[in-house]
Amino acid sequence: MIRVKLTSRKSQVTEASPASLLMQDLERLTAAHPVLDMRVWRDRVWLEIRIQAPDCIKLDGIYAMEKRKGHGGDALNWLCCLADRHGVSVELDAAPFTKADMNKVQLRRWYRLFGFTFNRHFEGVREPSSSFSAKYNINKRRRPNGPAPDLVKN
């Protein structure tokens, strides 16, 4: 079931809109959270996503179950590639879930790695791109006890 919720935009979302097709793919490629209204990506990351307009989705939350392991970045990269494939923009508010998470400034810096731009209220938007693949553009640091991560993954 596709959850459709329109906010500030006054256009009608149809079943054939790019955002609804993206949500269909999202439901096919991820699992439903057993309790919350979220999608679970690879049993590692919770994604809270809704349709904002026919050509836009809103990322209300992304939560990695294990912190500092790159799972959140992998999930966001996957979502951005899916949005690019469907020609859909992604909107978000850079706000931490808890005090233990990154603060707003750190979150904004992290989201910028994936092509998001922000206004002064920490509201971000990412327009679809045909040439964007964040996974290959991020400068990952070398792990202290091992080689650099493989940056040529598909």
Coordinates of N, CA and C in Angstrom, one line a residue:
M1 N 0.8 -1.2 0.0 CA 0.0 0.0 0.0 C 0.9 1.2 0.0
I2 N 0.6 2.1 -0.9 CA 1.4 3.4 -1.0 C 0.8 4.4 -0.1
R3 N 1.6 5.0 0.7 CA 1.1 6.1 1.6 C 1.3 7.4 0.9
V4 N 0.2 8.1 0.6 CA 0.2 9.4 -0.1 C -0.2 10.5 0.9
K5 N 0.7 11.5 1.0 CA 0.4 12.6 1.9 C 0.9 13.8 1.2
L6 N 0.1 14.7 0.9 CA 0.5 16.0 0.2 C 0.6 17.1 1.3
T7 N 1.6 17.9 1.2 CA 1.7 19.0 2.2 C 1.5 20.3 1.5
S8 N 2.6 21.0 1.2 CA 2.5 22.4 0.7 C 2.2 22.5 -0.8
R9 N 2.5 21.5 -1.6 CA 2.3 21.5 -3.0 C 0.8 21.1 -3.3
K10 N 0.2 21.8 -4.2 CA -1.2 21.6 -4.5 C -1.5 20.7 -5.7
S11 N -0.5 19.9 -6.1 CA -0.8 19.0 -7.2 C -1.3 17.7 -6.8
Q12 N -2.0 17.0 -7.6 CA -2.5 15.7 -7.3 C -1.6 14.6 -7.6
V13 N -1.4 13.6 -6.7 CA -0.5 12.5 -7.0 C -1.3 11.4 -7.6
T14 N -0.9 10.9 -8.7 CA -1.5 9.8 -9.4 C -0.7 8.6 -9.2
E15 N -1.3 7.5 -9.5 CA -0.6 6.2 -9.4 C 0.5 6.1 -10.4
A16 N 0.5 6.8 -11.5 CA 1.6 6.8 -12.5 C 2.6 7.9 -12.3
S17 N 2.6 8.6 -11.2 CA 3.6 9.7 -11.0 C 4.9 9.1 -10.7
P18 N 6.0 9.8 -11.0 CA 7.3 9.3 -10.7 C 7.5 9.0 -9.2
A19 N 7.0 9.8 -8.3 CA 7.1 9.5 -6.9 C 6.4 8.3 -6.5
S20 N 5.2 8.0 -7.0 CA 4.5 6.8 -6.7 C 5.2 5.6 -7.2
L21 N 5.8 5.7 -8.4 CA 6.6 4.6 -9.0 C 7.8 4.3 -8.1
L22 N 8.4 5.3 -7.6 CA 9.6 5.2 -6.7 C 9.1 4.5 -5.5
M23 N 8.0 4.9 -4.9 CA 7.5 4.2 -3.7 C 7.2 2.8 -3.9
Q24 N 6.7 2.4 -5.1 CA 6.4 1.0 -5.4 C 7.7 0.2 -5.4
D25 N 8.7 0.8 -6.1 CA 10.1 0.1 -6.0 C 10.6 0.0 -4.6
L26 N 10.4 1.1 -3.8 CA 10.9 1.1 -2.5 C 10.2 -0.1 -1.7
E27 N 8.9 -0.2 -1.9 CA 8.2 -1.3 -1.1 C 8.7 -2.7 -1.6
R28 N 9.0 -2.8 -2.9 CA 9.4 -4.0 -3.5 C 10.9 -4.4 -3.0
L29 N 11.7 -3.4 -2.8 CA 13.1 -3.7 -2.6 C 13.5 -3.6 -1.1
T30 N 12.6 -3.2 -0.3 CA 12.9 -3.1 1.2 C 11.8 -3.8 1.9
A31 N 12.0 -4.0 3.2 CA 11.0 -4.7 4.1 C 10.3 -3.7 4.9
A32 N 9.1 -4.1 5.3 CA 8.3 -3.2 6.1 C 8.8 -3.4 7.6
H33 N 8.8 -2.3 8.3 CA 9.2 -2.4 9.7 C 8.0 -3.0 10.4
P34 N 8.2 -4.0 11.3 CA 7.1 -4.7 12.0 C 6.1 -3.8 12.8
V35 N 6.6 -2.7 13.3 CA 5.7 -1.9 14.1 C 5.5 -0.5 13.6
L36 N 6.6 0.2 13.2 CA 6.6 1.6 12.8 C 6.3 1.7 11.3
D37 N 5.8 2.8 10.9 CA 5.5 3.1 9.5 C 6.8 3.5 8.8
M38 N 7.8 2.5 8.7 CA 9.1 2.8 8.0 C 9.4 1.6 7.1
R39 N 10.4 1.8 6.3 CA 10.9 0.7 5.5 C 12.3 0.3 6.1
V40 N 12.7 -0.9 6.0 CA 13.9 -1.4 6.5 C 14.8 -1.8 5.3
W41 N 16.0 -1.2 5.2 CA 16.9 -1.5 4.1 C 18.0 -2.4 4.6
R42 N 18.1 -3.6 4.0 CA 19.1 -4.6 4.3 C 19.2 -4.9 5.8
D43 N 18.2 -4.9 6.5 CA 18.2 -5.2 8.0 C 19.1 -4.3 8.8
R44 N 19.5 -3.2 8.2 CA 20.5 -2.3 8.9 C 20.0 -0.9 9.1
V45 N 19.1 -0.4 8.2 CA 18.8 1.0 8.3 C 17.2 1.2 8.1
W46 N 16.7 2.0 9.0 CA 15.2 2.3 8.9 C 15.1 3.6 8.1
L47 N 14.2 3.6 7.1 CA 13.9 4.8 6.3 C 12.5 5.2 6.4
E48 N 12.2 6.4 6.7 CA 10.9 7.0 6.8 C 10.7 7.9 5.7
I49 N 9.9 7.5 4.7 CA 9.8 8.3 3.4 C 8.3 8.4 3.1
R50 N 7.9 9.5 2.5 CA 6.6 9.7 2.1 C 6.6 10.6 0.8
I51 N 5.5 10.5 0.0 CA 5.4 11.3 -1.2 C 5.0 12.7 -0.8
Q52 N 5.8 13.7 -1.3 CA 5.6 15.1 -1.1 C 4.8 15.7 -2.2
A53 N 5.1 15.3 -3.5 CA 4.4 15.8 -4.7 C 4.6 14.7 -5.8
P54 N 4.0 14.9 -6.9 CA 4.2 13.9 -8.0 C 5.7 13.6 -8.4
D55 N 6.5 14.6 -8.2 CA 7.9 14.4 -8.6 C 8.9 14.7 -7.4
C56 N 8.4 14.4 -6.2 CA 9.2 14.7 -5.0 C 8.8 13.8 -3.8
I57 N 9.8 13.3 -3.1 CA 9.6 12.5 -1.9 C 10.2 13.3 -0.7
K58 N 9.7 13.0 0.5 CA 10.3 13.6 1.7 C 10.9 12.5 2.5
L59 N 12.1 12.7 2.8 CA 12.8 11.7 3.7 C 12.7 12.3 5.1
D60 N 11.7 11.7 5.9 CA 11.5 12.2 7.2 C 12.5 11.6 8.2
G61 N 13.1 10.5 7.9 CA 14.1 10.0 8.9 C 14.9 8.9 8.2
I62 N 16.1 8.8 8.7 CA 17.0 7.7 8.3 C 17.8 7.3 9.6
Y63 N 17.7 6.1 10.0 CA 18.3 5.7 11.2 C 19.1 4.4 11.0
A64 N 20.4 4.4 11.2 CA 21.2 3.2 11.1 C 21.2 2.5 12.4
M65 N 21.0 1.2 12.4 CA 21.0 0.5 13.7 C 22.3 0.4 14.3
E66 N 23.4 0.3 13.5 CA 24.8 0.3 14.0 C 25.4 1.6 13.5
K67 N 25.8 2.4 14.5 CA 26.4 3.7 14.1 C 27.9 3.6 13.6
R68 N 28.3 4.6 12.8 CA 29.7 4.7 12.4 C 30.2 3.5 11.6
K69 N 29.3 2.8 10.9 CA 29.8 1.7 10.1 C 29.5 1.9 8.6
G70 N 28.9 3.0 8.2 CA 28.7 3.4 6.8 C 27.3 2.9 6.3
H71 N 26.6 2.2 7.1 CA 25.3 1.7 6.7 C 24.3 2.8 6.3
G72 N 24.3 3.9 7.1 CA 23.4 5.0 6.7 C 23.7 5.7 5.4
G73 N 25.0 5.8 5.2 CA 25.5 6.4 3.9 C 25.2 5.5 2.7
D74 N 25.4 4.2 2.9 CA 25.0 3.3 1.9 C 23.6 3.3 1.5
A75 N 22.7 3.4 2.6 CA 21.3 3.4 2.3 C 20.9 4.7 1.7
L76 N 21.5 5.9 2.1 CA 21.1 7.1 1.5 C 21.6 7.2 0.0
N77 N 22.8 6.6 -0.3 CA 23.3 6.6 -1.6 C 22.3 5.7 -2.5
W78 N 21.9 4.6 -1.9 CA 20.9 3.7 -2.7 C 19.6 4.5 -3.0
L79 N 19.1 5.2 -2.0 CA 17.9 6.0 -2.1 C 18.1 7.1 -3.2
C80 N 19.2 7.8 -3.1 CA 19.5 8.8 -4.1 C 19.6 8.3 -5.5
C81 N 20.2 7.1 -5.7 CA 20.3 6.5 -7.0 C 18.9 6.1 -7.5
L82 N 18.0 5.6 -6.6 CA 16.7 5.2 -6.9 C 15.9 6.5 -7.3
A83 N 16.1 7.6 -6.6 CA 15.4 8.8 -7.0 C 15.9 9.3 -8.3
D84 N 17.2 9.2 -8.6 CA 17.7 9.6 -9.9 C 17.1 8.8 -11.0
R85 N 17.0 7.5 -10.8 CA 16.4 6.6 -11.8 C 14.9 7.0 -12.1
H86 N 14.2 7.5 -11.1 CA 12.8 7.9 -11.4 C 12.6 9.4 -11.7
G87 N 13.7 10.1 -11.6 CA 13.6 11.6 -11.8 C 12.9 12.3 -10.7
V88 N 13.1 11.9 -9.5 CA 12.4 12.4 -8.3 C 13.3 13.2 -7.5
S89 N 12.9 14.4 -7.0 CA 13.7 15.1 -6.0 C 13.4 14.6 -4.6
V90 N 14.4 14.8 -3.7 CA 14.3 14.4 -2.3 C 14.4 15.6 -1.4
E91 N 13.4 15.8 -0.5 CA 13.5 16.9 0.5 C 13.7 16.3 1.9
L92 N 14.3 17.0 2.8 CA 14.4 16.6 4.1 C 14.7 17.8 5.0
D93 N 14.6 17.5 6.3 CA 15.0 18.5 7.4 C 16.1 17.8 8.1
A94 N 17.2 18.5 8.2 CA 18.4 17.9 8.9 C 18.2 18.1 10.4
A95 N 17.7 17.1 11.0 CA 17.4 17.1 12.4 C 17.8 15.7 13.0
P96 N 18.6 15.7 14.1 CA 19.0 14.5 14.7 C 17.9 13.8 15.4
F97 N 17.9 12.4 15.5 CA 16.9 11.7 16.3 C 17.1 11.9 17.8
T98 N 18.4 11.7 18.2 CA 18.7 11.8 19.6 C 19.9 12.7 19.8
K99 N 20.3 13.0 21.0 CA 21.4 13.8 21.3 C 22.7 13.1 21.0
A100 N 22.7 11.7 21.0 CA 23.8 10.9 20.7 C 24.2 10.9 19.3
D101 N 23.3 11.3 18.4 CA 23.5 11.4 17.0 C 24.3 12.6 16.6
M102 N 24.5 12.8 15.3 CA 25.2 14.0 14.8 C 24.3 15.2 15.1
N103 N 24.9 16.4 15.3 CA 24.1 17.6 15.4 C 23.7 18.1 14.1
K104 N 22.9 19.2 14.0 CA 22.4 19.7 12.8 C 23.5 20.1 11.8
V105 N 24.5 20.7 12.3 CA 25.6 21.1 11.4 C 26.3 19.9 10.8
Q106 N 26.6 18.9 11.6 CA 27.2 17.7 11.1 C 26.3 17.0 10.1
L107 N 25.0 16.9 10.4 CA 24.1 16.3 9.5 C 24.1 17.0 8.1
R108 N 24.0 18.3 8.2 CA 24.0 19.1 6.9 C 25.3 18.8 6.1
R109 N 26.4 18.8 6.8 CA 27.7 18.5 6.1 C 27.6 17.1 5.5
W110 N 27.0 16.1 6.2 CA 27.0 14.7 5.7 C 26.0 14.6 4.5
Y111 N 24.8 15.3 4.6 CA 23.9 15.2 3.5 C 24.4 15.9 2.2
R112 N 25.3 16.9 2.4 CA 25.9 17.6 1.3 C 26.7 16.6 0.4
L113 N 27.3 15.6 1.1 CA 28.1 14.7 0.4 C 27.3 13.9 -0.7
F114 N 26.0 13.9 -0.5 CA 25.1 13.2 -1.4 C 24.3 14.1 -2.3
G115 N 24.7 15.4 -2.4 CA 24.2 16.3 -3.4 C 23.0 17.2 -2.8
F116 N 22.8 17.2 -1.5 CA 21.7 18.0 -1.0 C 22.2 19.5 -0.8
T117 N 21.3 20.4 -1.0 CA 21.6 21.8 -0.7 C 20.6 22.2 0.3
F118 N 21.0 23.2 1.2 CA 20.3 23.6 2.3 C 20.0 25.1 2.4
N119 N 18.9 25.5 3.0 CA 18.6 26.9 3.3 C 19.0 27.1 4.7
R120 N 18.8 28.3 5.2 CA 19.3 28.6 6.6 C 18.5 27.9 7.7
H121 N 17.4 27.3 7.3 CA 16.5 26.6 8.3 C 16.8 25.1 8.3
F122 N 17.9 24.7 7.7 CA 18.3 23.3 7.7 C 17.4 22.4 6.9
E123 N 16.6 23.0 6.0 CA 15.7 22.3 5.1 C 16.5 22.0 3.8
G124 N 16.6 20.7 3.5 CA 17.5 20.3 2.3 C 16.7 19.8 1.2
V125 N 17.2 19.9 0.0 CA 16.6 19.4 -1.2 C 17.7 18.8 -2.1
R126 N 17.4 17.8 -2.8 CA 18.4 17.2 -3.8 C 17.6 16.9 -5.0
E127 N 18.0 17.6 -6.1 CA 17.4 17.4 -7.4 C 17.9 16.2 -8.1
P128 N 17.1 15.5 -8.9 CA 17.6 14.3 -9.6 C 18.8 14.6 -10.5
S129 N 19.7 13.7 -10.7 CA 20.8 13.9 -11.6 C 21.1 12.6 -12.3
S130 N 21.4 12.8 -13.6 CA 21.7 11.6 -14.4 C 23.1 11.1 -14.2
S131 N 24.0 11.9 -13.7 CA 25.4 11.5 -13.5 C 25.9 11.3 -12.1
F132 N 24.9 11.4 -11.1 CA 25.3 11.4 -9.7 C 25.4 10.0 -9.2
S133 N 26.5 9.6 -8.5 CA 26.6 8.4 -7.8 C 27.5 8.7 -6.6
A134 N 26.8 9.0 -5.5 CA 27.6 9.5 -4.3 C 28.6 8.5 -3.8
K135 N 28.3 7.2 -4.0 CA 29.2 6.2 -3.4 C 30.6 6.3 -4.0
Y136 N 30.7 6.8 -5.2 CA 32.1 6.9 -5.8 C 32.7 8.3 -5.6
N137 N 31.9 9.2 -5.1 CA 32.5 10.6 -4.9 C 32.9 10.9 -3.4
I138 N 32.5 10.0 -2.5 CA 32.8 10.3 -1.1 C 34.2 9.9 -0.9
N139 N 35.0 10.8 -0.2 CA 36.4 10.5 0.2 C 36.3 9.8 1.5
K140 N 36.3 8.5 1.5 CA 36.3 7.7 2.8 C 37.7 7.7 3.3
R141 N 37.8 7.8 4.6 CA 39.1 7.7 5.3 C 39.5 6.2 5.4
R142 N 40.8 6.1 5.4 CA 41.4 4.8 5.5 C 41.2 4.2 6.9
R143 N 40.8 3.0 7.0 CA 40.6 2.4 8.4 C 41.9 2.2 9.0
P144 N 42.0 2.3 10.3 CA 43.3 2.3 11.0 C 44.0 0.9 10.8
N145 N 43.3 -0.2 10.8 CA 43.9 -1.5 10.7 C 43.6 -2.2 9.4
G146 N 43.5 -1.5 8.3 CA 43.1 -2.2 7.1 C 43.2 -1.2 5.9
P147 N 43.0 -1.8 4.7 CA 43.0 -0.9 3.5 C 41.8 0.0 3.4
A148 N 41.9 0.9 2.5 CA 40.8 1.8 2.2 C 39.6 0.9 1.6
P149 N 38.4 1.4 1.9 CA 37.2 0.6 1.4 C 37.2 0.7 -0.1
D150 N 36.7 -0.4 -0.7 CA 36.6 -0.5 -2.2 C 35.6 0.6 -2.6
L151 N 36.0 1.5 -3.5 CA 35.2 2.6 -3.9 C 34.6 2.3 -5.3
V152 N 34.7 1.1 -5.8 CA 34.2 0.8 -7.1 C 33.1 -0.3 -7.0
K153 N 32.4 -0.3 -5.9 CA 31.3 -1.2 -5.8 C 30.1 -0.8 -6.7
N154 N 29.3 -1.8 -7.1 CA 28.2 -1.6 -7.9 C 26.9 -1.5 -7.1

